[in-house]
XYZ file of C-alpha atoms in Angstrom:
693
model
C -40.545 -5.717 44.458
C -37.417 -7.714 45.218
C -37.476 -9.470 48.626
C -34.325 -9.835 50.705
C -33.682 -12.056 53.728
C -31.892 -9.699 56.108
C -29.982 -11.113 59.145
C -30.610 -8.986 62.239
C -29.047 -11.044 65.016
C -28.141 -14.395 66.554
C -30.013 -16.279 69.285
C -28.160 -18.956 71.231
C -30.365 -21.743 72.620
C -29.658 -25.130 74.100
C -27.793 -27.132 71.491
C -28.372 -24.751 68.614
C -27.713 -21.348 67.130
C -30.618 -19.762 65.282
C -30.463 -16.868 62.790
C -33.341 -14.418 63.083
C -34.378 -12.876 59.752
C -37.022 -10.427 58.559
C -38.441 -9.740 55.119
C -37.339 -6.373 53.789
C -38.191 -4.632 50.550
C -35.404 -3.399 48.321
C -36.179 -0.088 46.663
C -36.335 -0.098 42.894
C -33.595 2.038 41.378
C -34.349 4.423 38.523
C -31.501 6.349 36.894
C -32.459 9.569 35.107
C -30.202 10.948 32.374
C -30.425 14.398 30.771
C -27.994 16.049 28.402
C -25.930 19.012 29.472
C -27.682 21.748 27.496
C -29.603 24.573 29.104
C -33.281 24.222 29.886
C -36.009 26.257 28.230
C -39.770 26.284 27.902
C -39.242 23.400 25.488
C -36.862 20.445 25.691
C -36.442 21.032 29.426
C -34.688 17.736 30.063
C -33.205 18.320 33.504
C -36.257 20.041 34.927
C -38.567 17.430 33.383
C -36.572 14.650 35.008
C -36.627 16.527 38.307
C -40.423 16.806 38.180
C -40.834 13.073 37.544
C -38.316 12.212 40.264
C -40.126 14.385 42.797
C -43.474 12.775 41.910
C -42.046 9.263 42.319
C -40.551 10.092 45.708
C -43.848 11.554 46.912
C -45.865 8.596 45.592
C -44.895 6.411 48.554
C -44.066 3.497 46.234
C -40.485 3.316 47.444
C -38.123 4.268 44.643
C -34.447 5.103 44.747
C -33.657 7.695 42.090
C -30.557 9.450 40.811
C -30.245 12.378 38.412
C -27.330 12.738 36.006
C -26.311 15.376 33.489
C -24.817 13.631 30.487
C -23.869 9.977 30.108
C -22.206 8.949 33.398
C -18.430 8.759 33.103
C -18.438 6.039 35.743
C -20.536 3.010 34.786
C -21.084 2.313 38.475
C -23.961 4.794 38.193
C -25.927 1.993 36.542
C -25.191 -0.670 39.158
C -28.415 -2.152 40.464
C -30.532 -0.049 38.095
C -33.985 -1.415 37.319
C -34.803 1.360 34.876
C -32.887 4.054 32.977
C -34.810 7.141 31.841
C -33.234 9.080 28.964
C -34.520 12.606 28.255
C -32.123 14.320 25.863
C -31.533 15.659 22.392
C -31.589 12.987 19.737
C -29.886 12.151 16.470
C -26.100 12.084 16.471
C -26.080 14.064 19.722
C -28.054 11.401 21.615
C -26.504 10.418 24.934
C -26.281 6.716 24.041
C -24.016 7.577 21.104
C -21.264 8.234 23.664
C -21.240 4.582 24.809
C -23.252 2.189 22.634
C -21.464 -0.800 24.150
C -22.604 0.125 27.660
C -26.108 0.809 26.323
C -26.220 -2.664 24.802
C -25.026 -4.200 28.077
C -27.906 -2.542 29.926
C -30.377 -3.936 27.403
C -28.911 -7.442 27.600
C -29.020 -7.297 31.401
C -32.778 -6.698 31.255
C -32.631 -3.126 32.537
C -35.769 -1.177 31.615
C -35.185 1.647 29.116
C -37.385 4.744 28.890
C -36.930 7.351 26.153
C -38.771 10.664 26.347
C -39.453 12.928 23.352
C -36.334 13.646 21.252
C -34.558 10.755 22.970
C -36.597 8.339 20.827
C -34.525 9.435 17.808
C -31.143 7.902 17.056
C -29.355 7.477 13.727
C -30.265 4.490 11.607
C -27.763 1.634 11.856
C -26.375 0.098 15.015
C -27.906 2.749 17.284
C -31.303 2.341 15.621
C -31.112 -1.431 15.929
C -30.228 -1.125 19.622
C -33.120 1.262 20.261
C -35.496 -1.215 18.609
C -34.026 -3.897 20.840
C -34.437 -1.685 23.909
C -37.836 -0.035 23.467
C -39.426 -1.739 20.441
C -39.568 1.449 18.390
C -37.711 4.621 17.502
C -37.796 7.727 15.320
C -36.182 6.866 11.999
C -35.396 9.832 9.761
C -37.102 9.850 6.350
C -39.758 7.552 7.847
C -40.984 9.232 11.054
C -42.124 12.864 11.377
C -42.147 15.554 14.095
C -45.028 18.024 13.566
C -46.723 20.027 16.284
C -50.366 18.962 16.536
C -53.222 18.400 18.918
C -53.493 14.689 19.618
C -56.962 13.563 20.732
C -56.542 10.439 22.860
C -60.108 9.146 22.624
C -59.626 5.614 23.962
C -57.079 3.712 26.022
C -56.117 0.021 26.026
C -56.333 -2.214 29.085
C -52.865 -2.035 30.579
C -51.237 -1.187 33.907
C -49.917 2.021 32.350
C -53.436 3.299 31.589
C -54.674 2.873 35.161
C -56.276 6.136 36.272
C -55.573 7.782 32.911
C -58.616 9.298 31.215
C -58.970 10.224 27.534
C -57.469 13.667 26.953
C -56.343 16.083 24.264
C -52.909 17.655 24.263
C -51.062 19.964 21.900
C -47.411 18.938 21.604
C -44.710 17.996 19.140
C -45.977 14.425 18.973
C -43.678 12.365 16.763
C -45.378 9.582 14.841
C -45.047 6.920 12.145
C -42.277 5.402 14.215
C -40.147 2.450 13.133
C -41.424 -0.452 15.244
C -40.468 -4.092 15.660
C -41.618 -6.233 12.744
C -45.338 -6.991 12.984
C -45.340 -5.019 16.287
C -44.101 -8.159 18.043
C -43.874 -7.417 21.753
C -45.058 -3.825 21.243
C -48.254 -2.495 22.854
C -49.497 0.967 21.796
C -50.583 3.025 24.823
C -51.548 6.453 23.438
C -52.710 6.681 19.842
C -54.492 9.330 17.796
C -55.407 10.066 14.204
C -53.084 12.780 12.897
C -54.861 15.600 11.028
C -53.887 16.449 7.463
C -52.332 19.672 8.755
C -49.387 17.585 10.013
C -48.421 17.025 6.388
C -48.195 20.688 5.356
C -44.410 20.659 5.248
C -42.509 19.376 2.268
C -40.701 16.028 2.388
C -37.572 15.924 4.505
C -35.742 13.817 7.120
C -38.185 14.879 9.861
C -41.043 16.525 8.009
C -42.550 14.117 5.498
C -42.197 11.210 3.100
C -44.524 9.249 0.793
C -45.069 6.491 3.384
C -46.282 8.746 6.184
C -48.374 10.837 3.798
C -50.200 7.715 2.672
C -50.726 6.689 6.305
C -52.227 10.043 7.271
C -54.407 10.073 4.164
C -55.802 6.650 5.156
C -56.600 7.994 8.617
C -54.400 5.432 10.382
C -54.041 5.696 14.135
C -50.582 6.986 14.963
C -48.943 5.478 18.045
C -47.218 8.231 20.024
C -46.648 6.278 23.255
C -45.902 2.561 23.469
C -44.350 -0.163 25.620
C -42.244 -3.143 24.683
C -41.585 -6.499 26.344
C -38.242 -7.921 25.288
C -37.642 -11.640 24.837
C -35.162 -11.510 27.760
C -37.809 -10.106 30.122
C -36.631 -6.503 29.996
C -39.077 -3.738 29.217
C -38.991 -0.546 27.181
C -41.103 2.581 26.864
C -41.253 5.287 24.187
C -43.011 8.612 24.829
C -42.863 11.078 21.926
C -44.508 14.037 23.683
C -42.990 16.437 26.256
C -41.509 18.927 23.798
C -43.432 21.539 25.800
C -42.325 21.471 29.439
C -45.645 22.899 30.669
C -47.485 19.793 29.433
C -46.345 17.951 32.564
C -49.095 19.977 34.266
C -51.690 17.900 32.380
C -52.606 15.263 34.978
C -53.389 12.511 32.437
C -50.267 13.232 30.386
C -48.098 13.065 33.516
C -49.818 10.003 35.000
C -49.232 7.979 31.826
C -45.485 8.638 32.124
C -45.318 7.915 35.857
C -47.299 4.696 35.472
C -44.890 3.625 32.751
C -41.855 4.205 34.977
C -43.406 1.889 37.567
C -44.234 -0.779 35.027
C -40.823 -0.599 33.351
C -39.162 -1.052 36.771
C -41.518 -4.021 37.372
C -43.502 -2.417 40.162
C -47.240 -3.071 40.221
C -49.023 0.121 39.167
C -51.664 1.206 41.741
C -55.302 0.681 40.789
C -55.835 4.408 40.138
C -52.344 4.990 38.779
C -49.354 6.632 40.405
C -50.651 9.481 42.578
C -49.127 12.910 42.015
C -50.105 16.503 42.634
C -50.495 18.900 39.732
C -47.214 20.851 39.766
C -47.444 24.507 40.662
C -46.013 27.242 38.501
C -43.014 27.457 40.839
C -42.390 23.715 40.508
C -42.639 23.883 36.724
C -40.198 26.778 36.640
C -37.699 25.072 38.925
C -34.320 24.404 37.255
C -35.270 26.688 34.355
C -32.728 29.100 32.907
C -34.901 31.379 30.790
C -36.072 34.749 32.224
C -39.380 34.558 34.054
C -41.926 37.382 34.163
C -42.153 39.068 37.534
C -45.513 38.947 39.259
C -47.076 42.360 39.692
C -48.235 43.417 43.144
C -51.539 45.080 43.969
C -53.110 46.331 47.145
C -55.121 43.695 48.933
C -58.174 45.946 48.876
C -58.160 46.202 45.082
C -60.868 44.321 43.237
C -58.955 44.646 39.983
C -56.377 41.988 39.147
C -52.726 42.849 38.470
C -53.289 42.725 34.719
C -56.187 45.170 35.039
C -53.807 47.862 36.322
C -50.764 47.079 34.181
C -50.415 50.505 32.549
C -53.547 50.286 30.390
C -56.475 52.612 29.969
C -58.896 52.315 32.850
C -60.950 49.170 32.528
C -64.691 49.411 33.113
C -64.464 45.873 34.440
C -61.546 43.622 35.321
C -62.032 40.178 36.784
C -59.785 38.354 39.136
C -57.895 35.443 37.579
C -60.236 32.607 36.618
C -58.862 29.072 36.773
C -60.143 25.534 37.270
C -60.423 26.116 41.016
C -62.752 29.095 40.524
C -66.368 28.117 41.346
C -68.099 27.412 38.057
C -64.829 28.267 36.290
C -66.529 31.580 35.524
C -67.239 35.127 36.650
C -70.230 37.472 36.308
C -69.350 40.528 34.224
C -71.064 43.898 34.443
C -69.577 47.094 32.986
C -70.884 50.650 32.754
C -70.972 51.695 29.075
C -73.221 54.791 29.254
C -72.281 57.177 26.426
C -69.534 54.908 25.097
C -68.755 54.883 21.388
C -66.670 51.743 21.468
C -66.558 48.454 23.337
C -63.366 46.417 23.710
C -63.379 42.920 25.217
C -60.006 41.639 26.390
C -58.883 38.238 27.672
C -55.370 37.854 29.098
C -53.560 34.646 30.017
C -53.742 35.193 33.770
C -50.068 36.258 33.792
C -48.734 32.700 33.895
C -47.941 32.183 30.230
C -49.479 28.717 29.995
C -51.310 27.502 26.914
C -54.867 26.080 26.621
C -56.439 29.317 27.865
C -59.690 28.825 25.950
C -62.167 31.503 27.052
C -65.860 32.167 26.441
C -67.846 35.381 26.605
C -71.086 33.645 27.562
C -74.422 35.325 26.680
C -72.854 38.756 26.078
C -75.520 41.462 25.964
C -75.980 45.233 25.835
C -78.551 46.356 28.388
C -80.615 49.560 28.091
C -81.900 51.642 31.006
C -85.340 50.017 30.718
C -83.801 46.553 31.028
C -84.048 45.691 27.335
C -81.247 43.365 26.258
C -79.553 43.262 22.858
C -77.285 40.310 22.160
C -73.764 41.445 21.363
C -73.574 38.659 18.794
C -76.089 40.573 16.663
C -73.368 43.187 16.046
C -70.312 42.684 13.872
C -66.976 43.385 15.484
C -64.713 45.968 13.891
C -61.559 44.052 14.791
C -60.776 40.752 16.478
C -57.457 39.182 17.342
C -56.680 36.067 19.340
C -53.516 34.433 20.603
C -54.449 31.077 19.077
C -57.128 29.711 16.763
C -60.023 31.849 15.539
C -62.612 33.879 17.406
C -66.015 32.316 16.763
C -69.628 33.214 17.445
C -71.499 30.211 18.841
C -68.405 27.992 18.863
C -65.271 27.839 20.965
C -61.886 28.927 19.654
C -61.274 25.406 18.398
C -64.470 25.462 16.351
C -66.349 23.019 18.596
C -69.435 23.415 20.771
C -68.929 25.826 23.665
C -69.014 24.032 27.026
C -68.308 25.065 30.599
C -68.014 22.233 33.121
C -69.850 19.956 30.707
C -72.774 22.325 30.156
C -73.503 23.789 26.729
C -73.391 27.598 26.529
C -73.714 30.239 23.824
C -71.695 33.344 23.090
C -68.242 34.104 21.690
C -65.275 31.721 21.911
C -61.727 33.042 22.047
C -58.280 32.338 23.509
C -55.917 34.440 25.618
C -54.497 36.849 24.748
C -57.349 38.362 22.705
C -59.049 41.646 21.829
C -62.513 41.990 20.279
C -63.548 45.543 19.367
C -66.994 46.918 18.475
C -68.295 50.254 17.223
C -71.501 50.822 19.171
C -74.524 52.199 17.254
C -74.677 56.022 17.299
C -77.095 57.523 19.834
C -77.557 54.150 21.499
C -79.255 53.909 24.865
C -77.166 51.096 26.283
C -76.053 51.577 29.865
C -74.477 48.253 30.810
C -72.564 45.404 29.232
C -73.283 42.054 30.848
C -71.848 38.591 30.250
C -70.339 35.602 31.984
C -66.626 35.090 31.454
C -65.699 31.399 31.580
C -63.025 28.842 30.799
C -64.072 26.564 27.958
C -63.807 22.805 28.465
C -61.793 22.530 25.264
C -58.884 24.164 27.077
C -59.282 22.777 30.590
C -59.367 19.224 29.218
C -55.805 19.813 28.008
C -54.262 22.335 30.370
C -55.697 20.990 33.597
C -55.117 23.251 36.574
C -52.847 25.522 34.533
C -55.635 26.983 32.365
C -56.209 30.505 33.638
C -57.517 33.766 32.201
C -58.877 37.146 33.198
C -61.593 39.199 31.519
C -61.468 42.962 31.005
C -63.922 45.405 29.441
C -62.877 48.808 28.043
C -64.713 51.644 26.318
C -61.425 53.120 25.079
C -58.934 51.127 23.083
C -56.460 49.574 25.545
C -52.848 50.536 24.912
C -49.376 49.473 26.134
C -48.760 45.877 27.173
C -52.027 44.455 25.893
C -51.615 46.179 22.525
C -48.097 44.814 22.165
C -49.288 41.312 23.004
C -51.959 41.571 20.347
C -49.916 43.302 17.680
C -50.745 41.880 14.275
C -53.689 39.741 13.239
C -52.570 36.450 14.804
C -53.715 33.416 12.877
C -55.468 35.648 10.381
C -58.191 36.494 12.895
C -59.502 39.984 12.251
C -57.286 40.571 9.215
C -58.373 43.348 6.903
C -58.155 42.257 3.272
C -55.965 39.504 1.859
C -52.608 38.720 3.410
C -49.869 40.585 1.565
C -52.240 43.109 -0.047
C -50.350 46.433 0.244
C -53.629 48.389 0.234
C -54.309 47.110 3.749
C -50.744 46.872 5.071
C -51.059 49.807 7.467
C -54.576 48.857 8.548
C -53.275 45.520 9.756
C -50.693 47.119 12.028
C -51.519 47.626 15.694
C -49.489 50.628 16.805
C -49.434 53.121 19.674
C -51.664 56.141 19.211
C -48.616 58.456 19.287
C -47.016 56.625 16.360
C -47.926 57.115 12.723
C -47.137 54.478 10.103
C -47.244 54.849 6.334
C -46.388 52.538 3.468
C -42.905 53.192 2.040
C -42.629 50.418 -0.554
C -44.374 47.211 -1.598
C -44.736 44.740 -4.420
C -43.944 44.886 -7.282
C -41.146 47.346 -6.480
C -39.554 44.673 -4.287
C -40.233 41.056 -3.376
C -39.820 39.232 -0.053
C -37.318 41.422 1.834
C -35.264 39.472 4.375
C -33.142 42.344 5.721
C -32.698 46.100 5.272
C -30.214 48.846 6.115
C -30.298 52.627 5.683
C -27.299 54.488 4.306
C -26.075 58.029 5.047
C -28.271 59.363 2.224
C -31.445 57.960 3.780
C -31.781 55.285 1.110
C -33.043 51.830 2.050
C -30.935 48.837 1.003
C -32.822 45.546 0.761
C -31.940 41.861 0.527
C -34.632 40.763 -1.920
C -35.015 36.997 -1.558
C -36.766 34.716 -4.030
C -34.451 31.702 -4.207
C -35.178 30.307 -0.755
C -35.749 26.649 0.139
C -38.402 25.130 -2.145
C -38.155 28.224 -4.414
C -34.353 28.155 -4.523
C -34.144 27.857 -8.335
C -37.149 30.005 -9.153
C -35.046 33.007 -10.257
C -32.265 31.690 -12.485
C -30.364 34.971 -12.536
C -30.132 34.998 -8.741
C -31.413 37.162 -5.896
C -30.838 40.898 -5.652
C -29.501 43.617 -3.398
C -31.741 46.641 -4.052
C -31.544 50.350 -3.247
C -34.878 52.118 -2.643
C -35.021 55.895 -2.667
C -37.582 58.629 -1.938
C -36.532 61.423 -4.319
C -39.408 63.861 -3.704
C -39.657 63.683 0.092
C -43.208 62.260 0.333
C -42.108 59.285 2.474
C -42.683 56.836 -0.380
C -40.056 55.051 -2.420
C -40.267 56.213 -6.033
C -36.940 54.947 -7.339
C -35.414 51.471 -7.202
C -32.121 50.206 -8.573
C -30.284 46.901 -8.440
C -26.914 47.189 -6.761
C -26.051 43.540 -7.368
C -27.722 40.359 -8.609
C -26.331 36.824 -8.647
C -26.685 33.297 -7.341
C -24.014 34.085 -4.730
C -26.509 36.302 -2.873
C -29.387 33.813 -2.990
C -31.336 34.010 0.278
C -29.100 36.663 1.802
C -29.874 37.312 5.479
C -28.098 40.607 5.988
C -26.994 43.742 4.152
C -24.952 46.429 5.928
C -23.748 49.683 4.373
C -20.549 51.212 5.789
C -19.617 54.052 3.416
C -18.278 52.474 0.247
C -18.272 49.008 1.853
C -21.449 46.930 1.526
C -21.292 43.804 3.698
C -23.632 40.963 2.757
C -24.200 37.922 5.006
C -25.355 35.043 2.863
C -25.191 31.257 2.885
C -21.763 30.021 3.911
C -19.946 33.359 3.833
C -19.786 37.058 4.625
C -18.906 39.077 1.525
C -17.673 42.661 1.204
C -18.609 44.613 -1.916
C -16.735 47.863 -2.558
C -18.206 50.756 -4.558
C -15.202 53.062 -4.940
C -16.702 55.561 -7.417
C -20.150 55.831 -5.826
C -22.108 54.741 -8.918
C -24.112 52.189 -6.903
C -22.401 49.314 -8.674
C -19.766 47.120 -6.986
C -16.224 47.579 -8.255
C -14.954 44.544 -6.354
C -16.118 41.687 -4.179
C -14.152 39.648 -1.672
C -14.894 37.186 1.073
C -14.388 38.259 4.660
C -15.380 34.901 6.193
C -16.298 31.479 4.744
C -17.138 27.920 5.814
C -20.341 28.743 7.689
C -23.047 26.059 7.729
C -26.775 26.697 7.508
C -27.087 27.739 3.868
C -30.786 27.978 2.966
C -31.628 27.869 6.673
C -32.858 30.761 8.805
C -30.638 29.624 11.699
C -27.477 30.438 9.770
C -25.469 33.642 9.393
C -27.150 37.008 10.084
C -26.396 40.673 9.402
C -23.195 42.483 10.375
C -23.520 45.620 12.549
C -21.056 48.443 13.145
C -20.242 49.050 16.808
C -19.317 52.289 18.574
C -15.815 50.868 18.968
C -15.338 50.712 15.194
C -15.645 46.922 15.125
C -17.996 44.577 13.298
C -20.558 42.685 15.404
C -22.447 39.717 13.975
C -23.794 36.297 14.833
C -25.217 33.045 13.547
C -27.875 30.644 14.841
C -27.408 27.009 15.809
C -27.109 25.914 12.175
C -23.995 28.042 11.626
C -21.772 25.525 13.413
C -18.357 27.047 12.536
C -16.681 29.942 10.776
C -13.469 30.123 8.745
C -11.327 32.906 7.326
C -11.424 34.096 3.713
C -9.016 31.324 2.713
C -11.085 28.572 4.307
C -8.851 28.091 7.350
C -10.482 27.560 10.776
C -10.469 30.714 12.875
C -8.647 30.707 16.191
C -10.170 33.521 18.243
C -8.461 35.814 20.773
C -9.267 33.332 23.543
C -7.190 30.716 21.712
C -10.166 28.528 20.751
C -11.066 27.183 17.338
C -14.504 28.638 16.565
C -16.954 25.782 16.082
C -19.867 24.189 17.962
C -18.036 21.094 19.207
C -18.317 22.221 22.841
C -14.618 22.989 23.133
C -15.963 25.231 24.597
C -18.498 26.768 22.185
C -21.846 25.343 21.109
C -25.061 26.307 19.319
C -25.521 29.887 18.036
C -22.692 32.385 18.648
C -21.980 36.132 18.713
C -18.764 37.611 17.326
C -16.728 40.812 17.144
C -13.771 41.672 14.941
C -12.013 44.476 13.104
C -13.368 45.348 9.658
C -10.534 43.348 8.077
C -11.448 40.246 10.134
C -8.567 40.499 12.592
C -8.820 40.425 16.415
C -11.671 37.918 16.145
C -13.573 37.402 19.411
C -16.369 35.012 20.400
C -18.569 37.080 22.726
C -21.353 34.608 23.506
C -22.686 31.189 22.595
C -25.381 28.571 23.313
C -28.121 30.508 21.519
C -30.822 28.868 19.429
C -31.273 31.482 16.719
C -30.367 34.951 17.893
C -30.849 37.798 15.421
């Protein structure tokens, strides 16, 4: 720390005047910057900065911190700064792009620079060169990639930043194959892992893949996801590519690595065991968040059944309290009365906190007869099994590894919240009790830390309502009946309420890949049939189709199909809306209106209603138009739509007097609109959405 000589008084003695001084420590100043967008469960820049600031203040290491939204308009905010932390969106919207000259001054002055997650990406050119100069590495498009994957940090280098940090595994959007200083001069990798081949599933693109990174992954190179840099002028830099998922700050090792780095960057000696910090509570993680939070359900204190066990489901034969890392043994004894039952349903919920890494084990599950004879449940085959992540496994955890609870090997069934495993019990069985131990698997607690939490429930009737909704569909393919896309099993693979009946109306080859439907006044189903999308965009030379499906004999099955329109101008359409003789199609960069005046199901004319929309061949572009009770059209686009123009290509000025685009004057991101059917009286009803449908 800097040492100051502070004058505290004067002493007058015979023949002399003496100045009394004491040594005082000057607090290190860290400036935190976040962009002005709203927080969410991901890219929670403001709330992430607030968590780190709180931890530094409570560490007792003596830091002065300041939090800013956006690049400070007054450069005095940086006066005396030892470190600047930037946690923001990257690319052309990066905060430093607003003042590259000031950014360069900070670097030249030796101020430490920290970039978290998306902030490591800036455009190639001057900004990229400056980021290399500041932190020693950055995300360069068409070189670096941004997949979501589980990084296994198996070893750590000797460095102040790794003090107190233990090897850990964490699922995140870890960027890798960064552009580093030549020959890694001055750069020290801190967290590195071998990226699995699954990170290369996407096709080549600015962020998704390229021949260089594919070769690196194929070789099994270690990918550096966190690093530090010592500049020739004595300044320091730090790049941390994780923290896409806000909840990951609850991982003690993940968080400690970042806090240690802030100390080191500010040139404060990192404590022997690292910067101390408490695992943030759910309330602390949710602080400064804007998204809706689930309300906790209340139960009577005398109840032995957890809130989830009473949440409108069939009566559970057993419901545990919430099991977390503070629960003794991280487990619970399970015993459920199953006398006379025909079915057995094992449920694991996420403990009502929504966190990931809820790996759960049904340890030694058995069916016990009246005479005490035990039959292992694993000797039976389940009739259905669905899990919120991974695959349900017998003898292995949900990640496919050995089942362990607090370091001890166990046997049974591995799953992940939220999950449902259903069994048909043998007819005329003599089982009276189901017994097991419900436990958190180490594969989850090693990542989620104190936030891993689950509850175990046992039913003899199929649970309905909230649990069924949570488990709707065979997540990850677990428990799927037949091959994906096989129409013979389409209904079987639906999970619906017992009062609802589903039947198959239409399937391949009658139609292919429907992206949107509408139903006309005759009960016919209109379909956007999409083939020419993204990597298949030129697969059908004659263009995509707008189809009409009809049930002519009233048996609830489509038996007639006709093509209303086909052409390259409806490739990858995202919306079809039928308003009498007007058929409105949202597609690519425009909204088109087809008119069928004579009712022969062929368009007599076509005209553009709106044009100039971005996001062609992107699912965050324009979406379907809907007819409102006020006689107006309602529609929207996602955050790739960017702007909308009239039929002649002129920018639209809405009723509020604003040009409709995402340049934050005042609108940004995805937007919602309303207008008359002819496009007049255009209103912008809402904005700042990611991809609202």
